[in-house]
């Protein structure tokens, strides 16, 4: 969504304000997941993560910061990579979103899989 600073303003009179809905933001994150690179430093393997951020189209040097939307406010023990979730079948749709049957590959449990119900929120 794009807004001008004043209703009667022309584009050159006032700066533009760009707003994004949470739905747009989550769609953007889904389509542009964080990139993970492996880097070797002093004979040790370190994982470096370039976190995806949404940038304002008019002020590209300002990142949109929302750690709660990135789930960065949660401990890493309860977060999983998207590739560890496998959706097997659609179960239904309700007022708050859709529900799927699926499996989760648990990395800290020797890669075993666990049956899960997965819900999406609209």
Short mmCIF file of N, CA and C in Angstrom, two decimals:
data_model
loop_
_atom_site.label_atom_id
_atom_site.label_comp_id
_atom_site.label_asym_id
_atom_site.label_seq_id
_atom_site.Cartn_x
_atom_site.Cartn_y
_atom_site.Cartn_z
N UNK A 1 0.84 -1.15 0.00
CA UNK A 1 0.00 0.00 0.00
C UNK A 1 0.89 1.23 0.00
N UNK A 2 0.51 2.19 -0.73
CA UNK A 2 1.30 3.40 -0.84
C UNK A 2 0.44 4.60 -0.49
N UNK A 3 0.99 5.50 0.30
CA UNK A 3 0.24 6.68 0.73
C UNK A 3 1.08 7.92 0.49
N UNK A 4 0.43 9.02 0.15
CA UNK A 4 1.12 10.30 0.09
C UNK A 4 0.96 10.98 1.44
N UNK A 5 1.88 11.88 1.75
CA UNK A 5 1.86 12.55 3.04
C UNK A 5 0.64 13.41 3.29
N UNK A 6 -0.06 13.84 2.26
CA UNK A 6 -1.22 14.72 2.42
C UNK A 6 -2.18 14.42 1.27
N UNK A 7 -3.47 14.51 1.50
CA UNK A 7 -4.45 14.14 0.47
C UNK A 7 -4.34 14.98 -0.79
N UNK A 8 -4.05 16.27 -0.66
CA UNK A 8 -4.00 17.12 -1.84
C UNK A 8 -2.58 17.27 -2.38
N UNK A 9 -1.67 16.50 -1.86
CA UNK A 9 -0.26 16.64 -2.25
C UNK A 9 0.00 16.00 -3.60
N UNK A 10 0.92 16.58 -4.30
CA UNK A 10 1.42 15.93 -5.51
C UNK A 10 2.59 15.06 -5.09
N UNK A 11 3.05 14.22 -5.99
CA UNK A 11 4.11 13.29 -5.64
C UNK A 11 5.39 13.98 -5.22
N UNK A 12 5.66 15.15 -5.74
CA UNK A 12 6.91 15.83 -5.41
C UNK A 12 6.83 16.64 -4.12
N UNK A 13 5.61 16.93 -3.62
CA UNK A 13 5.46 17.78 -2.44
C UNK A 13 5.78 17.06 -1.13
N UNK A 14 5.35 15.82 -0.99
CA UNK A 14 5.51 15.11 0.27
C UNK A 14 6.15 13.74 0.01
N UNK A 15 6.89 13.23 1.00
CA UNK A 15 7.46 11.89 0.83
C UNK A 15 6.37 10.84 0.86
N UNK A 16 6.63 9.73 0.22
CA UNK A 16 5.67 8.63 0.21
C UNK A 16 5.88 7.77 1.45
N UNK A 17 4.80 7.17 1.90
CA UNK A 17 4.86 6.23 3.00
C UNK A 17 4.39 4.89 2.45
N UNK A 18 5.16 3.86 2.69
CA UNK A 18 4.81 2.54 2.19
C UNK A 18 4.43 1.66 3.36
N UNK A 19 3.27 1.04 3.30
CA UNK A 19 2.81 0.13 4.35
C UNK A 19 2.69 -1.27 3.79
N UNK A 20 2.92 -2.25 4.61
CA UNK A 20 2.83 -3.64 4.18
C UNK A 20 2.00 -4.40 5.20
N UNK A 21 1.13 -5.27 4.73
CA UNK A 21 0.34 -6.09 5.65
C UNK A 21 1.18 -7.28 6.10
N UNK A 22 0.81 -7.86 7.22
CA UNK A 22 1.52 -9.04 7.71
C UNK A 22 1.41 -10.16 6.69
N UNK A 23 0.26 -10.28 6.05
CA UNK A 23 0.07 -11.32 5.03
C UNK A 23 1.05 -11.14 3.87
N UNK A 24 1.22 -9.89 3.39
CA UNK A 24 2.19 -9.61 2.33
C UNK A 24 3.59 -9.98 2.78
N UNK A 25 3.92 -9.59 4.02
CA UNK A 25 5.25 -9.83 4.55
C UNK A 25 5.55 -11.32 4.65
N UNK A 26 4.61 -12.09 5.19
CA UNK A 26 4.82 -13.53 5.31
C UNK A 26 4.90 -14.20 3.94
N UNK A 27 4.12 -13.72 2.97
CA UNK A 27 4.22 -14.24 1.61
C UNK A 27 5.61 -13.94 1.05
N UNK A 28 6.10 -12.73 1.27
CA UNK A 28 7.43 -12.37 0.79
C UNK A 28 8.50 -13.26 1.42
N UNK A 29 8.38 -13.54 2.72
CA UNK A 29 9.36 -14.41 3.39
C UNK A 29 9.29 -15.83 2.86
N UNK A 30 8.08 -16.31 2.56
CA UNK A 30 7.93 -17.65 2.02
C UNK A 30 8.56 -17.77 0.64
N UNK A 31 8.38 -16.75 -0.18
CA UNK A 31 8.92 -16.77 -1.53
C UNK A 31 10.41 -16.45 -1.57
N UNK A 32 10.96 -15.81 -0.53
CA UNK A 32 12.37 -15.44 -0.45
C UNK A 32 12.94 -15.88 0.89
N UNK A 33 13.11 -17.21 1.10
CA UNK A 33 13.58 -17.67 2.41
C UNK A 33 15.01 -17.22 2.68
N UNK A 34 15.42 -17.19 3.96
CA UNK A 34 16.80 -16.82 4.28
C UNK A 34 17.78 -17.77 3.60
N UNK A 35 18.90 -17.21 3.16
CA UNK A 35 19.94 -18.02 2.53
C UNK A 35 20.91 -18.49 3.60
N UNK A 36 21.33 -19.74 3.51
CA UNK A 36 22.32 -20.27 4.44
C UNK A 36 23.57 -20.61 3.67
N UNK A 37 24.69 -20.13 4.15
CA UNK A 37 25.98 -20.40 3.54
C UNK A 37 26.88 -21.04 4.57
N UNK A 38 27.77 -21.90 4.10
CA UNK A 38 28.75 -22.49 4.99
C UNK A 38 30.09 -21.83 4.73
N UNK A 39 30.75 -21.40 5.77
CA UNK A 39 32.04 -20.73 5.62
C UNK A 39 33.05 -21.40 6.53
N UNK A 40 34.25 -21.61 6.03
CA UNK A 40 35.32 -22.19 6.82
C UNK A 40 36.19 -21.08 7.37
N UNK A 41 36.34 -21.05 8.69
CA UNK A 41 37.17 -20.03 9.34
C UNK A 41 38.09 -20.71 10.33
N UNK A 42 39.40 -20.56 10.14
CA UNK A 42 40.43 -21.11 11.03
C UNK A 42 40.18 -22.58 11.33
N UNK A 43 40.08 -23.39 10.29
CA UNK A 43 39.89 -24.84 10.38
C UNK A 43 38.62 -25.27 11.10
N UNK A 44 37.67 -24.38 11.27
CA UNK A 44 36.40 -24.78 11.87
C UNK A 44 35.26 -24.37 10.95
N UNK A 45 34.22 -25.17 10.95
CA UNK A 45 33.07 -24.91 10.09
C UNK A 45 32.07 -24.07 10.87
N UNK A 46 31.73 -22.91 10.33
CA UNK A 46 30.75 -22.05 10.97
C UNK A 46 29.58 -21.86 10.04
N UNK A 47 28.40 -21.82 10.58
CA UNK A 47 27.21 -21.56 9.79
C UNK A 47 26.88 -20.07 9.91
N UNK A 48 26.77 -19.44 8.76
CA UNK A 48 26.37 -18.03 8.75
C UNK A 48 25.05 -17.94 8.03
N UNK A 49 24.14 -17.20 8.58
CA UNK A 49 22.81 -17.07 8.00
C UNK A 49 22.57 -15.62 7.62
N UNK A 50 22.19 -15.40 6.37
CA UNK A 50 21.82 -14.07 5.90
C UNK A 50 20.31 -13.98 6.02
N UNK A 51 19.83 -13.36 7.10
CA UNK A 51 18.38 -13.29 7.33
C UNK A 51 17.71 -12.44 6.28
N UNK A 52 16.63 -12.96 5.74
CA UNK A 52 15.85 -12.20 4.75
C UNK A 52 15.15 -11.05 5.47
N UNK A 53 15.12 -9.94 4.83
CA UNK A 53 14.44 -8.77 5.38
C UNK A 53 13.64 -8.12 4.26
N UNK A 54 12.58 -7.50 4.63
CA UNK A 54 11.78 -6.75 3.67
C UNK A 54 12.24 -5.31 3.72
N UNK A 55 12.55 -4.75 2.57
CA UNK A 55 13.04 -3.39 2.50
C UNK A 55 11.99 -2.49 1.87
N UNK A 56 11.94 -1.26 2.32
CA UNK A 56 11.04 -0.27 1.75
C UNK A 56 11.46 -0.01 0.30
N UNK A 57 10.53 0.00 -0.66
CA UNK A 57 10.91 0.22 -2.06
C UNK A 57 11.44 1.62 -2.33
N UNK A 58 11.15 2.58 -1.45
CA UNK A 58 11.62 3.95 -1.66
C UNK A 58 12.85 4.28 -0.82
N UNK A 59 13.05 3.58 0.27
CA UNK A 59 14.19 3.81 1.15
C UNK A 59 14.89 2.46 1.33
N UNK A 60 15.59 2.00 0.32
CA UNK A 60 16.13 0.64 0.30
C UNK A 60 17.20 0.39 1.34
N UNK A 61 17.72 1.42 1.96
CA UNK A 61 18.74 1.20 2.99
C UNK A 61 18.13 0.99 4.38
N UNK A 62 16.80 1.02 4.49
CA UNK A 62 16.13 0.83 5.77
C UNK A 62 15.41 -0.51 5.75
N UNK A 63 15.85 -1.42 6.60
CA UNK A 63 15.22 -2.74 6.67
C UNK A 63 14.01 -2.71 7.59
N UNK A 64 12.99 -3.48 7.24
CA UNK A 64 11.81 -3.63 8.09
C UNK A 64 12.18 -4.64 9.16
N UNK A 65 12.19 -4.23 10.40
CA UNK A 65 12.59 -5.13 11.48
C UNK A 65 11.36 -5.64 12.22
N UNK A 66 11.20 -6.92 12.27
CA UNK A 66 10.09 -7.53 13.00
C UNK A 66 10.54 -8.91 13.48
N UNK A 67 11.32 -8.96 14.57
CA UNK A 67 11.85 -10.25 15.01
C UNK A 67 10.76 -11.26 15.35
N UNK A 68 9.58 -10.79 15.79
CA UNK A 68 8.52 -11.73 16.11
C UNK A 68 7.95 -12.39 14.86
N UNK A 69 7.96 -11.70 13.71
CA UNK A 69 7.49 -12.31 12.47
C UNK A 69 8.52 -13.28 11.91
N UNK A 70 9.78 -13.12 12.29
CA UNK A 70 10.85 -14.03 11.88
C UNK A 70 11.03 -15.16 12.90
N UNK A 71 10.26 -15.12 13.97
CA UNK A 71 10.35 -16.08 15.08
C UNK A 71 11.73 -16.04 15.73
N UNK A 72 12.41 -14.89 15.66
CA UNK A 72 13.72 -14.75 16.29
C UNK A 72 13.60 -14.57 17.80
N UNK A 73 12.40 -14.34 18.30
CA UNK A 73 12.20 -14.19 19.74
C UNK A 73 11.96 -15.54 20.42
N UNK A 74 12.02 -16.63 19.66
CA UNK A 74 11.85 -17.98 20.20
C UNK A 74 13.20 -18.68 20.24
N UNK A 75 13.36 -19.61 21.17
CA UNK A 75 14.61 -20.35 21.25
C UNK A 75 14.76 -21.25 20.03
N UNK A 76 15.99 -21.53 19.66
CA UNK A 76 16.25 -22.33 18.46
C UNK A 76 15.77 -23.77 18.62
N UNK A 77 15.56 -24.25 19.85
CA UNK A 77 15.13 -25.64 20.04
C UNK A 77 13.70 -25.89 19.59
N UNK A 78 12.89 -24.84 19.41
CA UNK A 78 11.52 -25.02 18.96
C UNK A 78 11.31 -24.55 17.53
N UNK A 79 12.39 -24.16 16.84
CA UNK A 79 12.29 -23.72 15.45
C UNK A 79 12.81 -24.82 14.53
N UNK A 80 12.20 -24.93 13.35
CA UNK A 80 12.60 -25.93 12.38
C UNK A 80 12.73 -25.28 11.02
N UNK A 81 13.61 -25.80 10.19
CA UNK A 81 13.74 -25.34 8.82
C UNK A 81 12.53 -25.83 8.02
N UNK A 82 12.15 -25.07 7.01
CA UNK A 82 10.98 -25.43 6.20
C UNK A 82 11.15 -26.79 5.53
N UNK A 83 12.37 -27.14 5.13
CA UNK A 83 12.58 -28.42 4.44
C UNK A 83 12.39 -29.63 5.37
N UNK A 84 12.31 -29.42 6.69
CA UNK A 84 12.11 -30.55 7.60
C UNK A 84 10.62 -30.89 7.78
N UNK A 85 9.73 -30.10 7.19
CA UNK A 85 8.29 -30.35 7.27
C UNK A 85 7.79 -30.86 5.93
N UNK A 86 7.08 -31.98 5.94
CA UNK A 86 6.53 -32.56 4.72
C UNK A 86 5.01 -32.66 4.88
N UNK A 87 4.27 -31.93 4.05
CA UNK A 87 2.81 -31.99 4.09
C UNK A 87 2.35 -33.16 3.23
N UNK A 88 1.53 -34.07 3.82
CA UNK A 88 1.12 -35.25 3.06
C UNK A 88 -0.29 -35.13 2.48
N UNK A 89 -1.23 -34.56 3.23
CA UNK A 89 -2.58 -34.41 2.65
C UNK A 89 -3.34 -33.28 3.34
N UNK A 90 -4.25 -32.71 2.60
CA UNK A 90 -5.12 -31.64 3.08
C UNK A 90 -6.24 -32.26 3.91
N UNK A 91 -6.46 -31.76 5.13
CA UNK A 91 -7.51 -32.30 5.99
C UNK A 91 -8.76 -31.43 6.02
N UNK A 92 -8.60 -30.13 5.91
CA UNK A 92 -9.78 -29.28 5.95
C UNK A 92 -9.43 -27.81 6.10
N UNK A 93 -10.48 -26.99 6.03
CA UNK A 93 -10.31 -25.54 6.13
C UNK A 93 -11.34 -25.02 7.12
N UNK A 94 -10.89 -24.10 7.96
CA UNK A 94 -11.79 -23.51 8.95
C UNK A 94 -11.72 -22.00 8.93
N UNK A 95 -12.27 -21.39 9.96
CA UNK A 95 -12.32 -19.93 10.03
C UNK A 95 -10.94 -19.30 10.12
N UNK A 96 -9.97 -20.00 10.68
CA UNK A 96 -8.65 -19.42 10.89
C UNK A 96 -7.60 -19.88 9.89
N UNK A 97 -7.91 -20.83 9.03
CA UNK A 97 -6.92 -21.29 8.06
C UNK A 97 -7.15 -22.73 7.66
N UNK A 98 -6.11 -23.36 7.11
CA UNK A 98 -6.17 -24.72 6.61
C UNK A 98 -5.38 -25.66 7.51
N UNK A 99 -5.76 -26.96 7.48
CA UNK A 99 -5.08 -27.98 8.28
C UNK A 99 -4.63 -29.10 7.36
N UNK A 100 -3.38 -29.54 7.54
CA UNK A 100 -2.79 -30.61 6.75
C UNK A 100 -2.24 -31.68 7.67
N UNK A 101 -2.18 -32.93 7.18
CA UNK A 101 -1.44 -33.99 7.86
C UNK A 101 -0.03 -33.94 7.29
N UNK A 102 0.95 -34.25 8.11
CA UNK A 102 2.31 -34.20 7.63
C UNK A 102 3.28 -34.84 8.59
N UNK A 103 4.55 -34.76 8.26
CA UNK A 103 5.60 -35.28 9.13
C UNK A 103 6.66 -34.21 9.34
N UNK A 104 7.34 -34.33 10.46
CA UNK A 104 8.42 -33.42 10.82
C UNK A 104 9.67 -34.25 11.05
N UNK A 105 10.75 -33.93 10.35
CA UNK A 105 12.02 -34.59 10.58
C UNK A 105 12.73 -33.83 11.69
N UNK A 106 12.97 -34.51 12.81
CA UNK A 106 13.56 -33.86 13.98
C UNK A 106 15.07 -34.00 13.93
N UNK A 107 15.81 -32.90 13.75
CA UNK A 107 17.25 -32.99 13.56
C UNK A 107 18.01 -33.46 14.80
N UNK A 108 17.52 -33.15 15.99
CA UNK A 108 18.26 -33.52 17.20
C UNK A 108 17.90 -34.91 17.71
N UNK A 109 17.06 -35.65 16.98
CA UNK A 109 16.66 -36.99 17.38
C UNK A 109 17.06 -37.99 16.30
N UNK A 110 18.31 -37.93 15.85
CA UNK A 110 18.87 -38.82 14.81
C UNK A 110 18.07 -38.78 13.52
N UNK A 111 17.46 -37.66 13.20
CA UNK A 111 16.73 -37.50 11.95
C UNK A 111 15.45 -38.28 11.87
N UNK A 112 14.88 -38.71 13.01
CA UNK A 112 13.64 -39.48 12.97
C UNK A 112 12.48 -38.57 12.58
N UNK A 113 11.44 -39.18 12.03
CA UNK A 113 10.26 -38.41 11.62
C UNK A 113 9.15 -38.59 12.64
N UNK A 114 8.35 -37.56 12.80
CA UNK A 114 7.25 -37.55 13.76
C UNK A 114 6.00 -37.10 13.01
N UNK A 115 4.88 -37.83 13.19
CA UNK A 115 3.63 -37.42 12.58
C UNK A 115 3.13 -36.13 13.21
N UNK A 116 2.67 -35.19 12.38
CA UNK A 116 2.25 -33.89 12.87
C UNK A 116 1.00 -33.43 12.15
N UNK A 117 0.21 -32.65 12.83
CA UNK A 117 -0.85 -31.89 12.19
C UNK A 117 -0.30 -30.49 11.95
N UNK A 118 -0.46 -29.97 10.77
CA UNK A 118 0.09 -28.66 10.42
C UNK A 118 -1.06 -27.75 10.06
N UNK A 119 -1.14 -26.60 10.70
CA UNK A 119 -2.19 -25.65 10.36
C UNK A 119 -1.58 -24.37 9.83
N UNK A 120 -2.25 -23.78 8.86
CA UNK A 120 -1.84 -22.48 8.34
C UNK A 120 -2.85 -21.46 8.81
N UNK A 121 -2.40 -20.26 9.05
CA UNK A 121 -3.28 -19.21 9.55
C UNK A 121 -3.48 -18.18 8.46
N UNK A 122 -4.74 -17.79 8.22
CA UNK A 122 -4.97 -16.76 7.21
C UNK A 122 -4.89 -15.40 7.83
#
